mmCIF file of C-alpha atoms in Angstrom:
data_model
loop_
_atom_site.group_PDB
_atom_site.id
_atom_site.type_symbol
_atom_site.label_atom_id
_atom_site.label_comp_id
_atom_site.label_asym_id
_atom_site.label_seq_id
_atom_site.Cartn_x
_atom_site.Cartn_y
_atom_site.Cartn_z
ATOM 1 C CA MET A 19 18.452 21.330 65.032
ATOM 2 C CA VAL A 20 19.434 19.294 62.014
ATOM 3 C CA ASP A 21 17.127 21.420 59.800
ATOM 4 C CA LYS A 22 19.063 24.556 60.632
ATOM 5 C CA ILE A 23 22.321 22.823 59.814
ATOM 6 C CA LYS A 24 20.989 21.640 56.468
ATOM 7 C CA LYS A 25 19.703 25.146 55.759
ATOM 8 C CA TRP A 26 23.168 26.491 56.591
ATOM 9 C CA LEU A 27 24.897 24.221 54.119
ATOM 10 C CA GLU A 28 22.217 24.834 51.473
ATOM 11 C CA LEU A 29 22.709 28.589 51.714
ATOM 12 C CA PHE A 30 26.487 28.113 51.579
ATOM 13 C CA ALA A 31 26.190 26.004 48.426
ATOM 14 C CA ALA A 32 23.924 28.622 46.836
ATOM 15 C CA GLN A 33 26.445 31.362 47.632
ATOM 16 C CA LEU A 34 29.286 29.337 46.150
ATOM 17 C CA HIS A 35 27.327 29.078 42.922
ATOM 18 C CA GLU A 36 26.383 32.712 42.858
ATOM 19 C CA GLN A 37 29.937 33.863 43.567
ATOM 20 C CA LYS A 38 31.729 31.303 41.416
ATOM 21 C CA THR A 39 33.150 33.874 38.991
ATOM 22 C CA TYR A 40 34.185 36.264 41.747
ATOM 23 C CA LEU A 41 35.982 33.497 43.690
ATOM 24 C CA SER A 42 37.876 32.457 40.592
ATOM 25 C CA GLU A 43 38.800 36.085 39.923
ATOM 26 C CA LEU A 44 40.239 36.382 43.426
ATOM 27 C CA ASP A 45 42.124 33.140 42.891
ATOM 28 C CA SER A 46 43.435 34.233 39.485
ATOM 29 C CA ALA A 47 45.124 37.185 41.162
ATOM 30 C CA ILE A 48 47.154 35.141 43.651
ATOM 31 C CA GLY A 49 46.539 31.432 42.983
ATOM 32 C CA ASP A 50 45.698 29.115 40.127
ATOM 33 C CA GLY A 51 42.252 30.528 39.370
ATOM 34 C CA ASP A 52 40.296 27.385 40.119
ATOM 35 C CA HIS A 53 38.734 28.165 43.490
ATOM 36 C CA GLY A 54 35.360 29.267 42.092
ATOM 37 C CA ASN A 55 34.966 26.272 39.816
ATOM 38 C CA ASN A 56 36.237 23.827 42.419
ATOM 39 C CA MET A 57 33.926 25.095 45.120
ATOM 40 C CA ALA A 58 30.929 25.293 42.774
ATOM 41 C CA ARG A 59 31.470 21.669 41.805
ATOM 42 C CA GLY A 60 31.803 20.784 45.474
ATOM 43 C CA ALA A 61 28.586 22.723 46.174
ATOM 44 C CA ASP A 62 26.598 20.483 43.796
ATOM 45 C CA PHE A 63 27.700 17.364 45.630
ATOM 46 C CA LEU A 64 27.300 19.088 48.977
ATOM 47 C CA LEU A 65 23.631 19.705 48.108
ATOM 48 C CA LYS A 66 23.185 16.102 47.037
ATOM 49 C CA SER A 67 24.724 14.890 50.296
ATOM 50 C CA LEU A 68 21.967 16.708 52.211
ATOM 51 C CA ASP A 69 19.375 14.276 50.809
ATOM 52 C CA GLN A 70 20.732 11.532 53.047
ATOM 53 C CA SER A 71 19.024 11.269 56.389
ATOM 54 C CA GLY A 72 20.837 11.452 59.696
ATOM 55 C CA ASP A 73 21.583 13.662 62.651
ATOM 56 C CA THR A 74 23.744 16.776 62.667
ATOM 57 C CA SER A 75 26.961 14.774 62.913
ATOM 58 C CA ALA A 76 25.948 12.698 59.909
ATOM 59 C CA VAL A 77 25.025 15.788 57.887
ATOM 60 C CA PHE A 78 28.462 17.290 58.479
ATOM 61 C CA LYS A 79 30.182 14.000 57.715
ATOM 62 C CA ASN A 80 28.321 13.496 54.437
ATOM 63 C CA ALA A 81 29.076 17.078 53.448
ATOM 64 C CA ALA A 82 32.754 16.545 54.293
ATOM 65 C CA MET A 83 32.964 13.431 52.146
ATOM 66 C CA ALA A 84 31.294 15.262 49.246
ATOM 67 C CA LEU A 85 33.854 18.072 49.360
ATOM 68 C CA LEU A 86 36.769 15.693 49.872
ATOM 69 C CA SER A 87 35.864 13.659 46.823
ATOM 70 C CA LYS A 88 34.832 16.406 44.482
ATOM 71 C CA VAL A 89 36.946 19.481 45.158
ATOM 72 C CA GLY A 90 40.268 18.827 43.491
ATOM 73 C CA GLY A 91 42.421 21.614 44.934
ATOM 74 C CA ALA A 92 43.609 22.251 48.469
ATOM 75 C CA SER A 93 40.183 23.496 49.508
ATOM 76 C CA GLY A 94 38.773 19.957 49.259
ATOM 77 C CA PRO A 95 40.892 18.452 52.030
ATOM 78 C CA LEU A 96 40.801 21.712 54.012
ATOM 79 C CA TYR A 97 37.019 22.158 54.041
ATOM 80 C CA GLY A 98 36.616 18.375 54.281
ATOM 81 C CA SER A 99 38.811 18.191 57.376
ATOM 82 C CA ALA A 100 37.002 21.141 58.952
ATOM 83 C CA LEU A 101 33.584 19.542 58.396
ATOM 84 C CA LEU A 102 34.811 16.197 59.727
ATOM 85 C CA ALA A 103 35.911 18.004 62.883
ATOM 86 C CA LEU A 104 32.504 19.691 63.124
ATOM 87 C CA SER A 105 30.866 16.307 62.715
ATOM 88 C CA LYS A 106 32.827 14.929 65.620
ATOM 89 C CA LYS A 107 32.333 17.969 67.843
ATOM 90 C CA ALA A 108 28.591 18.151 67.143
ATOM 91 C CA GLY A 109 28.311 14.707 68.720
ATOM 92 C CA GLU A 110 29.800 16.077 71.934
ATOM 93 C CA THR A 111 28.379 19.544 72.404
ATOM 94 C CA ASP A 112 25.861 22.081 71.053
ATOM 95 C CA ASP A 113 28.263 24.945 71.709
ATOM 96 C CA ARG A 114 28.803 26.495 68.291
ATOM 97 C CA SER A 115 32.022 28.254 69.251
ATOM 98 C CA GLU A 116 33.461 24.861 70.171
ATOM 99 C CA TRP A 117 32.400 23.487 66.800
ATOM 100 C CA ILE A 118 34.116 26.304 64.936
ATOM 101 C CA ALA A 119 37.200 26.019 67.157
ATOM 102 C CA ALA A 120 37.454 22.332 66.257
ATOM 103 C CA GLY A 121 37.050 23.195 62.564
ATOM 104 C CA ALA A 122 39.761 25.847 62.730
ATOM 105 C CA GLU A 123 42.089 23.452 64.487
ATOM 106 C CA ALA A 124 41.554 20.853 61.767
ATOM 107 C CA ILE A 125 42.296 23.409 59.044
ATOM 108 C CA ALA A 126 45.491 24.489 60.807
ATOM 109 C CA HIS A 127 46.558 20.868 61.180
ATOM 110 C CA ARG A 128 45.788 19.902 57.600
ATOM 111 C CA GLY A 129 47.315 22.999 55.996
ATOM 112 C CA LYS A 130 50.141 23.410 58.543
ATOM 113 C CA SER A 131 49.001 27.027 58.721
ATOM 114 C CA GLU A 132 48.576 29.585 61.463
ATOM 115 C CA ALA A 133 46.935 32.959 62.053
ATOM 116 C CA GLY A 134 48.251 35.643 59.709
ATOM 117 C CA ASP A 135 49.297 33.311 56.882
ATOM 118 C CA LYS A 136 46.547 34.793 54.663
ATOM 119 C CA THR A 137 44.380 31.682 54.506
ATOM 120 C CA MET A 138 40.826 30.674 55.364
ATOM 121 C CA LEU A 139 42.058 30.355 58.930
ATOM 122 C CA ASP A 140 42.196 34.158 59.132
ATOM 123 C CA VAL A 141 38.403 34.108 58.938
ATOM 124 C CA TRP A 142 37.732 30.968 60.986
ATOM 125 C CA LEU A 143 39.793 32.118 63.995
ATOM 126 C CA PRO A 144 38.266 35.601 64.482
ATOM 127 C CA VAL A 145 34.785 34.214 63.723
ATOM 128 C CA GLN A 146 35.310 31.656 66.465
ATOM 129 C CA LYS A 147 36.342 34.365 68.900
ATOM 130 C CA ALA A 148 33.392 36.600 68.076
ATOM 131 C CA LEU A 149 31.055 33.644 68.354
ATOM 132 C CA ALA A 150 32.421 32.773 71.782
ATOM 133 C CA ASP A 151 31.670 36.250 73.133
ATOM 134 C CA GLY A 152 28.343 36.509 71.314
ATOM 135 C CA SER A 153 29.349 39.354 69.021
ATOM 136 C CA LEU A 154 29.387 37.751 65.576
ATOM 137 C CA THR A 155 27.631 39.832 62.895
ATOM 138 C CA HIS A 156 27.561 39.897 59.092
ATOM 139 C CA GLU A 157 29.567 43.130 59.168
ATOM 140 C CA LYS A 158 32.285 41.517 61.245
ATOM 141 C CA ILE A 159 32.540 38.573 58.867
ATOM 142 C CA ASP A 160 33.017 40.972 55.954
ATOM 143 C CA ALA A 161 35.663 42.826 57.923
ATOM 144 C CA PHE A 162 37.584 39.607 58.698
ATOM 145 C CA VAL A 163 37.558 38.686 55.008
ATOM 146 C CA ALA A 164 38.657 42.184 53.967
ATOM 147 C CA GLU A 165 41.509 42.145 56.480
ATOM 148 C CA THR A 166 43.188 39.292 54.612
ATOM 149 C CA LYS A 167 43.903 41.874 51.902
ATOM 150 C CA SER A 168 46.734 43.453 53.878
ATOM 151 C CA LEU A 169 48.365 40.136 54.753
ATOM 152 C CA LYS A 170 51.285 38.550 52.927
ATOM 153 C CA ALA A 171 50.607 34.948 51.896
ATOM 154 C CA LYS A 172 52.713 32.294 53.603
ATOM 155 C CA LYS A 173 50.922 29.168 52.356
ATOM 156 C CA GLY A 174 49.924 27.655 49.041
ATOM 157 C CA ARG A 175 50.580 29.027 45.603
ATOM 158 C CA ALA A 176 49.936 32.590 46.735
ATOM 159 C CA SER A 177 53.061 32.412 48.897
ATOM 160 C CA TYR A 178 55.231 32.237 45.774
ATOM 161 C CA LEU A 179 54.133 35.809 45.040
ATOM 162 C CA GLY A 180 55.593 37.128 48.293
ATOM 163 C CA ASP A 181 54.875 40.864 48.676
ATOM 164 C CA ARG A 182 52.766 40.866 45.539
ATOM 165 C CA SER A 183 50.125 38.818 47.367
ATOM 166 C CA VAL A 184 49.440 41.898 49.515
ATOM 167 C CA GLY A 185 46.413 43.902 48.359
ATOM 168 C CA HIS A 186 44.338 40.875 47.359
ATOM 169 C CA ILE A 187 41.624 39.119 49.340
ATOM 170 C CA ASP A 188 42.430 35.468 49.965
ATOM 171 C CA PRO A 189 39.909 33.338 48.020
ATOM 172 C CA GLY A 190 39.652 30.703 50.766
ATOM 173 C CA ALA A 191 38.993 33.460 53.304
ATOM 174 C CA GLN A 192 36.264 34.782 51.005
ATOM 175 C CA SER A 193 34.550 31.404 50.596
ATOM 176 C CA SER A 194 34.815 30.923 54.376
ATOM 177 C CA GLY A 195 33.129 34.319 54.693
ATOM 178 C CA TYR A 196 30.216 32.938 52.654
ATOM 179 C CA LEU A 197 30.125 29.898 54.919
ATOM 180 C CA PHE A 198 29.704 32.075 58.001
ATOM 181 C CA HIS A 199 27.210 34.470 56.401
ATOM 182 C CA ALA A 200 25.116 31.385 55.637
ATOM 183 C CA PHE A 201 25.665 30.208 59.216
ATOM 184 C CA LEU A 202 24.094 33.400 60.621
ATOM 185 C CA GLU A 203 21.384 33.563 57.978
ATOM 186 C CA ALA A 204 20.239 30.004 58.718
ATOM 187 C CA GLY A 205 20.221 30.687 62.443
ATOM 188 C CA ALA A 206 22.703 27.839 62.826
ATOM 189 C CA ASP A 207 24.784 29.941 65.216
ATOM 190 C CA HIS A 208 22.604 28.866 68.130
ATOM 191 C CA ALA A 209 21.017 25.573 69.099
ATOM 192 C CA MET B 15 63.944 -16.332 41.825
ATOM 193 C CA LEU B 16 63.064 -12.807 42.741
ATOM 194 C CA ILE B 17 61.301 -12.178 46.024
ATOM 195 C CA MET B 18 58.291 -9.913 45.616
ATOM 196 C CA PRO B 19 58.972 -6.675 47.479
ATOM 197 C CA GLU B 20 56.686 -6.173 50.447
ATOM 198 C CA ILE B 21 56.436 -2.484 49.685
ATOM 199 C CA GLY B 22 54.263 -1.079 46.917
ATOM 200 C CA ILE B 23 54.538 2.369 45.392
ATOM 201 C CA LEU B 24 51.687 4.859 45.018
ATOM 202 C CA LEU B 25 52.037 7.909 42.789
ATOM 203 C CA VAL B 26 49.722 10.833 43.522
ATOM 204 C CA SER B 27 49.625 13.661 41.041
ATOM 205 C CA HIS B 28 47.305 16.515 40.065
ATOM 206 C CA VAL B 29 47.252 15.383 36.453
ATOM 207 C CA ARG B 30 46.267 11.943 35.249
ATOM 208 C CA GLU B 31 48.862 11.920 32.500
ATOM 209 C CA ILE B 32 51.639 12.844 34.925
ATOM 210 C CA GLY B 33 50.687 9.910 37.153
ATOM 211 C CA ASP B 34 50.545 7.553 34.172
ATOM 212 C CA GLY B 35 53.791 8.951 32.760
ATOM 213 C CA VAL B 36 55.772 8.562 35.963
ATOM 214 C CA LEU B 37 54.338 5.073 36.393
ATOM 215 C CA ARG B 38 55.570 4.191 32.917
ATOM 216 C CA LEU B 39 59.005 5.563 33.732
ATOM 217 C CA LEU B 40 59.244 3.566 36.966
ATOM 218 C CA LYS B 41 58.100 0.358 35.304
ATOM 219 C CA GLU B 42 61.216 0.579 33.119
ATOM 220 C CA VAL B 43 63.363 -0.164 36.151
ATOM 221 C CA ALA B 44 60.959 -1.928 38.499
ATOM 222 C CA GLY B 45 58.923 -4.540 36.651
ATOM 223 C CA ASP B 46 58.262 -6.605 39.781
ATOM 224 C CA VAL B 47 57.303 -3.762 42.089
ATOM 225 C CA THR B 48 53.603 -2.981 42.390
ATOM 226 C CA ILE B 49 53.204 0.618 41.290
ATOM 227 C CA LYS B 50 49.871 2.401 41.072
ATOM 228 C CA ALA B 51 48.902 5.934 40.181
ATOM 229 C CA ALA B 52 46.051 7.955 41.665
ATOM 230 C CA ALA B 53 46.146 11.107 39.626
ATOM 231 C CA GLY B 54 43.671 13.788 38.651
ATOM 232 C CA THR B 55 40.139 14.246 39.908
ATOM 233 C CA GLU B 56 37.340 11.750 39.300
ATOM 234 C CA ASP B 57 36.264 13.543 36.134
ATOM 235 C CA ASN B 58 39.937 13.639 35.109
ATOM 236 C CA GLY B 59 40.281 17.326 35.835
ATOM 237 C CA VAL B 60 43.346 18.861 37.453
ATOM 238 C CA GLY B 61 43.554 18.060 41.154
ATOM 239 C CA THR B 62 43.592 15.086 43.473
ATOM 240 C CA SER B 63 40.716 13.077 44.869
ATOM 241 C CA PHE B 64 40.519 11.605 48.341
ATOM 242 C CA ASP B 65 38.316 8.785 46.991
ATOM 243 C CA ARG B 66 40.643 7.940 44.165
ATOM 244 C CA ILE B 67 43.672 7.850 46.469
ATOM 245 C CA ASN B 68 41.769 5.836 49.060
ATOM 246 C CA GLU B 69 40.661 3.262 46.480
ATOM 247 C CA ALA B 70 44.197 2.887 45.187
ATOM 248 C CA VAL B 71 45.579 2.471 48.704
ATOM 249 C CA THR B 72 42.976 -0.160 49.532
ATOM 250 C CA SER B 73 43.738 -2.115 46.365
ATOM 251 C CA PHE B 74 47.380 -2.870 47.292
ATOM 252 C CA GLU B 75 48.157 -6.422 48.361
ATOM 253 C CA GLU B 76 51.472 -5.348 49.831
ATOM 254 C CA PRO B 77 51.406 -4.701 53.591
ATOM 255 C CA ARG B 78 53.224 -1.404 53.155
ATOM 256 C CA ILE B 79 52.813 1.434 50.680
ATOM 257 C CA TRP B 80 55.225 4.240 49.952
ATOM 258 C CA ALA B 81 53.410 7.256 48.560
ATOM 259 C CA PHE B 82 55.008 9.919 46.405
ATOM 260 C CA TYR B 83 53.191 13.144 45.468
ATOM 261 C CA ASP B 84 53.661 16.184 43.290
ATOM 262 C CA LEU B 85 52.185 19.189 45.165
ATOM 263 C CA GLY B 86 51.058 20.282 48.615
ATOM 264 C CA SER B 87 47.343 19.687 48.202
ATOM 265 C CA ALA B 88 48.064 16.123 47.051
ATOM 266 C CA LYS B 89 49.884 15.723 50.354
ATOM 267 C CA MET B 90 46.843 17.011 52.251
ATOM 268 C CA ASN B 91 44.652 14.337 50.685
ATOM 269 C CA LEU B 92 47.314 11.704 51.326
ATOM 270 C CA ASP B 93 47.522 12.772 54.971
ATOM 271 C CA LEU B 94 43.750 12.411 55.252
ATOM 272 C CA VAL B 95 43.815 8.949 53.714
ATOM 273 C CA SER B 96 46.668 7.862 55.957
ATOM 274 C CA GLU B 97 44.657 8.986 59.001
ATOM 275 C CA THR B 98 41.620 6.964 57.972
ATOM 276 C CA THR B 99 43.027 3.808 56.336
ATOM 277 C CA ASP B 100 44.048 0.559 57.991
ATOM 278 C CA LYS B 101 46.904 0.226 55.519
ATOM 279 C CA ASN B 102 50.457 1.081 56.372
ATOM 280 C CA LEU B 103 50.847 4.193 54.239
ATOM 281 C CA GLU B 104 54.204 5.951 54.403
ATOM 282 C CA ILE B 105 54.263 9.360 52.753
ATOM 283 C CA GLN B 106 57.637 10.202 51.258
ATOM 284 C CA ASN B 107 58.440 13.915 51.254
ATOM 285 C CA VAL B 108 60.947 13.738 48.433
ATOM 286 C CA SER B 109 61.117 15.041 44.882
ATOM 287 C CA PHE B 110 58.295 13.334 43.026
ATOM 288 C CA VAL B 111 59.846 11.864 39.887
ATOM 289 C CA GLU B 112 63.392 11.269 41.017
ATOM 290 C CA GLY B 113 62.424 10.128 44.515
ATOM 291 C CA ALA B 114 59.897 7.587 43.250
ATOM 292 C CA TYR B 115 62.326 6.424 40.577
ATOM 293 C CA VAL B 116 65.150 5.816 43.064
ATOM 294 C CA ALA B 117 62.829 3.976 45.448
ATOM 295 C CA ALA B 118 61.352 1.809 42.691
ATOM 296 C CA ALA B 119 64.734 0.869 41.234
ATOM 297 C CA MET B 120 66.131 0.009 44.649
ATOM 298 C CA LEU B 121 63.062 -1.988 45.712
ATOM 299 C CA GLN B 122 63.396 -3.950 42.505
ATOM 300 C CA ALA B 123 67.037 -4.651 43.376
ATOM 301 C CA ASN B 124 66.041 -5.807 46.870
ATOM 302 C CA ALA B 125 68.124 -3.075 48.445
ATOM 303 C CA SER B 126 67.865 -2.689 52.198
ATOM 304 C CA GLU B 127 65.406 -0.139 53.503
ATOM 305 C CA ASP B 128 68.196 1.787 55.193
ATOM 306 C CA SER B 129 70.112 2.151 51.983
ATOM 307 C CA ILE B 130 67.004 3.315 50.136
ATOM 308 C CA HIS B 131 66.320 5.939 52.782
ATOM 309 C CA SER B 132 69.866 7.205 52.638
ATOM 310 C CA GLU B 133 69.545 7.602 48.854
ATOM 311 C CA LEU B 134 66.253 9.430 49.317
ATOM 312 C CA LYS B 135 67.585 11.781 51.950
ATOM 313 C CA PRO B 136 69.198 14.323 49.597
ATOM 314 C CA LEU B 137 65.949 14.357 47.600
ATOM 315 C CA LYS B 138 63.902 15.516 50.563
ATOM 316 C CA ILE B 139 61.798 18.570 49.808
ATOM 317 C CA LYS B 140 60.725 19.443 53.341
#
């Protein structure tokens, strides 16, 4: 199982690199423009963290610490908290929808955010639901990301823009989309 | 003789120079208070670092630490550190510069904790 999890995080890191410019473009529209660079830097350390041996819980924990230390913006503590929650949950169950639920809960707690605030949570929550009823597909992930476009930002720098945040994809939702594409691609969505 | 305050001050900012600058300002009025800054990322970019904050927190000799921060994502990292550290870390949700300045000056003057909190109250940001 741990191989699939490593593959998942490897593919995620590769996507973050490939989409670095696009993520920063999204963030320039409604944030401070650093999401692509921040996540790409985090991706380098995420990859390095995978060299350490350990079970699934350890892999998630090492990845969390890498992102926490190296991603300077809000996405560091948010992704870090989510991965720490996954690490804990993976020690209790193999049920992937429970893992993602724990991750989403950690993000909500850390960011004091809820559904509809135009954050990464607006991808994590519907992904969790689809996963629970066995209907998660790549197309759905793209749709969840795209749906953040119509939302008005209530958290972070984007919230200062008010109505002007409408019409833009949330960068954290987009990078979370990459996370879940990688999840399916690696076959990490089942034990 | 002055009694060393049992509370230290931690300044968390997105920019190294802001952390250093506020520290310098506070030292003007609080020479005997332990004040440390954890500002910027590890490569001195803009942002905050869990590791850097955690190291600073661990390095305090004081049993209690009051933390002041500049922006929301600094608070997220502080929250994470406070959930994982053994230290008594108290995050102050007040204006960064003025709040830290008031606290430092009053700690230096051995003011009671109640009186410091009542001075900080109007500076609350959330």
